[in-house]
């Protein structure tokens, strides 16, 4: 069964460093998302991406964040200068095929980012 | 923006007992509704969803949920809990007007099943 994959599973970084979180969405999906979950808090939407551009972003997704689909398979989230409060589990999701817009989002296992 | 409330961050039941996890949403226009489950060290897996049609929705692993517009609720139930049901459960909604389906999540409910 197709699934969303994410690498790495755990990333530890120093404050101020850049990190790139990687995702491989399901191959025929067209819509891509990043969410995050700070420990003990809700899962929060960060950004959605369609047709090679951001379609929606939350107030969390400031200039420190960027997304990219560098090739036909990967979808990345970059944090330019990490802060302590960026420590969270980051989930990638994908949905939607050319035959219709499915509102079901398929989630990856997450990347746990720890900023020291 | 949507708001999703899950009453009870922790629910404990005995194996074989009824599972009831509560979810309420804030929108005056009924959104699309979802329940996701997260097992330890895994991603979010869709249990069931309501978009249109029958208000009682059946999902995987014997779970079901009923959409009640008058109560703005979408509670998740399972008649008989199994040890393997122990996990965290998230209720989520998205706006019908939102083509790309940004999800709003509740805080999650950790289900513990005692033998």
Short mmCIF file of C-alpha atoms in Angstrom, two decimals:
data_model
loop_
_atom_site.label_atom_id
_atom_site.label_comp_id
_atom_site.label_asym_id
_atom_site.label_seq_id
_atom_site.Cartn_x
_atom_site.Cartn_y
_atom_site.Cartn_z
CA UNK A 1 0.00 0.00 0.00
CA UNK A 2 1.38 3.43 -0.89
CA UNK A 3 2.52 5.53 2.03
CA UNK A 4 4.10 8.86 2.86
CA UNK A 5 7.66 8.59 4.08
CA UNK A 6 9.73 11.11 6.02
CA UNK A 7 13.42 11.42 6.78
CA UNK A 8 15.07 11.65 9.17
CA UNK A 9 12.93 10.21 11.94
CA UNK A 10 14.79 12.32 14.49
CA UNK A 11 16.88 15.43 13.95
CA UNK A 12 18.89 17.20 16.63
CA UNK A 13 20.28 20.63 15.85
CA UNK A 14 21.76 23.66 17.53
CA UNK A 15 19.78 26.87 17.79
CA UNK A 16 20.42 29.09 14.77
CA UNK A 17 21.23 26.23 12.44
CA UNK A 18 19.33 25.45 9.27
CA UNK A 19 17.46 22.16 8.97
CA UNK A 20 15.76 20.49 6.05
CA UNK A 21 13.05 17.93 6.69
CA UNK A 22 12.29 15.61 3.83
CA UNK A 23 9.11 13.91 2.72
CA UNK A 24 8.18 11.62 -0.13
CA UNK A 25 4.42 11.95 -0.71
CA UNK A 26 2.29 9.28 -2.30
CA UNK A 27 3.26 9.23 -5.94
CA UNK A 28 0.04 10.26 -7.68
CA UNK A 29 -0.99 12.87 -5.13
CA UNK A 30 -1.13 16.53 -6.04
CA UNK A 31 -1.55 18.34 -2.72
CA UNK A 32 1.09 18.44 -0.03
CA UNK A 33 1.06 19.68 3.54
CA UNK A 34 3.23 20.22 6.56
CA UNK A 35 1.89 20.13 10.10
CA UNK A 36 3.66 20.18 13.41
CA UNK A 37 2.91 19.07 16.93
CA UNK A 38 4.73 20.62 19.85
CA UNK A 39 4.85 18.18 22.76
CA UNK A 40 1.57 18.19 24.62
CA UNK A 41 -0.15 20.51 22.16
CA UNK A 42 -2.43 20.24 19.15
CA UNK A 43 -1.35 19.22 15.70
CA UNK A 44 -1.08 22.54 13.85
CA UNK A 45 -1.22 23.29 10.16
CA UNK A 46 1.82 25.01 8.69
CA UNK A 47 1.46 25.12 4.93
CA UNK A 48 -0.17 23.55 1.90
CA UNK A 49 1.39 23.28 -1.54
CA UNK A 50 -0.12 22.67 -4.93
CA UNK A 51 1.04 23.10 -8.49
CA UNK A 52 4.52 24.10 -7.32
CA UNK A 53 3.42 26.94 -5.13
CA UNK A 54 2.16 27.60 -1.64
CA UNK A 55 -1.63 27.66 -1.60
CA UNK A 56 -2.16 28.42 2.06
CA UNK A 57 0.02 29.06 5.10
CA UNK A 58 -0.66 29.62 8.74
CA UNK A 59 0.60 32.42 10.95
CA UNK A 60 3.27 30.02 12.23
CA UNK A 61 4.81 29.76 8.77
CA UNK A 62 6.90 32.91 8.82
CA UNK A 63 9.97 33.92 6.80
CA UNK A 64 12.09 31.34 8.62
CA UNK A 65 10.18 28.57 6.89
CA UNK A 66 10.16 27.56 3.26
CA UNK A 67 8.93 24.58 1.26
CA UNK A 68 10.09 23.14 -1.99
CA UNK A 69 9.38 20.30 -4.33
CA UNK A 70 12.83 20.00 -5.89
CA UNK A 71 11.99 17.04 -8.08
CA UNK A 72 9.03 14.83 -8.91
CA UNK A 73 9.08 12.94 -5.65
CA UNK A 74 10.43 14.92 -2.70
CA UNK A 75 8.73 17.66 -0.69
CA UNK A 76 10.92 19.53 1.78
CA UNK A 77 10.46 21.89 4.70
CA UNK A 78 13.39 24.17 5.47
CA UNK A 79 13.80 26.11 8.67
CA UNK A 80 16.50 28.72 8.09
CA UNK A 81 17.55 29.56 11.62
CA UNK A 82 16.07 27.24 14.18
CA UNK A 83 14.78 28.42 17.53
CA UNK A 84 14.17 26.45 20.69
CA UNK A 85 10.43 26.75 20.14
CA UNK A 86 10.73 24.99 16.78
CA UNK A 87 11.24 21.72 18.67
CA UNK A 88 8.29 19.59 17.65
CA UNK A 89 7.16 16.60 15.64
CA UNK A 90 6.75 17.61 12.00
CA UNK A 91 4.28 15.69 9.87
CA UNK A 92 4.08 15.67 6.12
CA UNK A 93 0.81 14.76 4.41
CA UNK A 94 -0.47 14.40 0.88
CA UNK A 95 -3.85 14.08 -0.78
CA UNK A 96 -5.75 14.42 -4.00
CA UNK A 97 -5.36 12.74 -7.34
CA UNK A 98 -5.99 13.83 -10.88
CA UNK A 99 -9.35 12.04 -10.82
CA UNK A 100 -10.71 14.20 -8.04
CA UNK A 101 -9.96 16.04 -4.88
CA UNK A 102 -10.01 13.61 -2.00
CA UNK A 103 -10.27 15.26 1.35
CA UNK A 104 -8.44 12.41 2.96
CA UNK A 105 -4.91 13.36 3.88
CA UNK A 106 -2.35 10.61 4.25
CA UNK A 107 0.25 11.33 6.88
CA UNK A 108 3.85 10.30 7.23
CA UNK A 109 5.36 8.99 10.49
CA UNK A 110 6.84 12.36 11.36
CA UNK A 111 10.26 13.83 12.04
CA UNK A 112 11.03 14.73 15.62
CA UNK A 113 13.06 17.94 15.61
CA UNK A 114 14.98 18.81 18.76
CA UNK A 115 16.61 22.23 18.93
CA UNK A 116 19.27 22.62 21.64
CA UNK B 1 -11.15 29.60 11.87
CA UNK B 2 -12.42 26.28 13.01
CA UNK B 3 -12.08 25.13 16.59
CA UNK B 4 -12.15 21.49 17.63
CA UNK B 5 -12.63 20.38 21.21
CA UNK B 6 -11.90 16.90 22.47
CA UNK B 7 -13.19 16.40 25.98
CA UNK B 8 -10.82 14.35 28.06
CA UNK B 9 -7.14 14.20 27.24
CA UNK B 10 -6.99 10.71 28.75
CA UNK B 11 -9.61 7.99 28.69
CA UNK B 12 -9.15 4.59 30.37
CA UNK B 13 -11.39 1.60 29.79
CA UNK B 14 -11.26 -2.09 30.52
CA UNK B 15 -10.88 -4.56 27.71
CA UNK B 16 -14.35 -5.35 26.38
CA UNK B 17 -15.87 -2.09 27.60
CA UNK B 18 -17.45 0.62 25.48
CA UNK B 19 -15.11 3.27 24.12
CA UNK B 20 -16.49 6.79 23.78
CA UNK B 21 -14.24 9.64 22.68
CA UNK B 22 -15.87 13.03 22.36
CA UNK B 23 -15.38 15.67 19.71
CA UNK B 24 -17.16 18.98 19.15
CA UNK B 25 -16.50 21.57 16.47
CA UNK B 26 -17.27 25.25 16.36
CA UNK B 27 -18.40 26.01 12.82
CA UNK B 28 -22.00 26.98 12.09
CA UNK B 29 -21.60 25.36 8.66
CA UNK B 30 -20.94 21.65 9.10
CA UNK B 31 -17.41 20.89 8.00
CA UNK B 32 -15.93 17.65 6.82
CA UNK B 33 -15.04 15.56 9.89
CA UNK B 34 -12.30 13.05 10.53
CA UNK B 35 -10.91 10.81 13.22
CA UNK B 36 -7.25 9.87 13.08
CA UNK B 37 -5.37 7.41 15.28
CA UNK B 38 -1.71 7.56 16.16
CA UNK B 39 0.07 4.50 17.48
CA UNK B 40 3.42 4.98 19.22
CA UNK B 41 6.19 6.04 16.83
CA UNK B 42 3.84 6.04 13.87
CA UNK B 43 2.08 8.64 11.75
CA UNK B 44 -1.57 9.61 11.81
CA UNK B 45 -3.84 6.98 10.30
CA UNK B 46 -7.34 7.79 9.15
CA UNK B 47 -9.98 5.87 11.12
CA UNK B 48 -13.06 7.29 9.44
CA UNK B 49 -14.51 10.40 7.89
CA UNK B 50 -17.82 12.14 7.33
CA UNK B 51 -18.40 14.25 4.25
CA UNK B 52 -22.02 13.82 3.21
CA UNK B 53 -24.80 11.26 3.44
CA UNK B 54 -25.43 8.89 6.31
CA UNK B 55 -24.55 10.49 9.60
CA UNK B 56 -23.37 7.25 11.20
CA UNK B 57 -19.99 6.45 9.72
CA UNK B 58 -18.16 3.17 10.12
CA UNK B 59 -14.41 3.01 10.08
CA UNK B 60 -11.60 0.57 10.50
CA UNK B 61 -11.01 -1.64 13.54
CA UNK B 62 -14.68 -1.62 14.57
CA UNK B 63 -14.88 2.12 15.25
CA UNK B 64 -17.78 4.30 14.25
CA UNK B 65 -18.78 7.91 14.68
CA UNK B 66 -22.02 9.81 14.41
CA UNK B 67 -22.32 13.31 13.05
CA UNK B 68 -24.92 15.30 15.00
CA UNK B 69 -25.43 18.70 13.47
CA UNK B 70 -27.67 19.96 16.28
CA UNK B 71 -24.94 19.19 18.82
CA UNK B 72 -22.01 20.10 16.54
CA UNK B 73 -20.50 16.78 17.56
CA UNK B 74 -18.73 13.83 16.00
CA UNK B 75 -18.12 11.39 18.85
CA UNK B 76 -16.14 8.21 18.24
CA UNK B 77 -17.32 4.90 19.67
CA UNK B 78 -16.42 1.26 19.73
CA UNK B 79 -18.68 -1.28 21.46
CA UNK B 80 -15.88 -3.42 22.87
CA UNK B 81 -12.35 -2.20 23.50
CA UNK B 82 -9.35 -4.29 22.64
CA UNK B 83 -5.85 -3.96 24.01
CA UNK B 84 -4.64 -3.05 20.53
CA UNK B 85 -6.87 0.06 20.57
CA UNK B 86 -4.51 1.78 22.99
CA UNK B 87 -3.31 4.84 21.09
CA UNK B 88 -3.88 8.56 20.72
CA UNK B 89 -6.99 9.65 18.84
CA UNK B 90 -7.38 12.96 17.06
CA UNK B 91 -10.55 14.56 15.81
CA UNK B 92 -10.05 16.90 12.86
CA UNK B 93 -12.18 19.06 10.60
CA UNK B 94 -11.76 21.05 7.47
CA UNK B 95 -13.90 23.71 5.88
CA UNK B 96 -16.18 22.74 3.05
CA UNK B 97 -15.07 25.88 1.28
CA UNK B 98 -11.40 24.97 1.57
CA UNK B 99 -10.46 23.20 -1.64
CA UNK B 100 -7.16 21.94 -0.39
CA UNK B 101 -8.49 20.73 2.93
CA UNK B 102 -6.39 22.36 5.64
CA UNK B 103 -7.14 20.32 8.76
CA UNK B 104 -7.87 21.71 12.20
CA UNK B 105 -7.11 19.24 14.95
CA UNK B 106 -8.30 18.73 18.48
CA UNK B 107 -5.78 18.22 21.26
CA UNK B 108 -6.06 14.46 21.10
CA UNK B 109 -7.29 11.82 23.54
CA UNK B 110 -4.96 9.15 24.83
CA UNK B 111 -6.86 5.88 25.15
CA UNK B 112 -5.60 3.31 27.65
CA UNK B 113 -7.11 -0.16 27.69
CA UNK B 114 -6.71 -2.22 30.86
CA UNK B 115 -6.76 -6.03 30.75
#
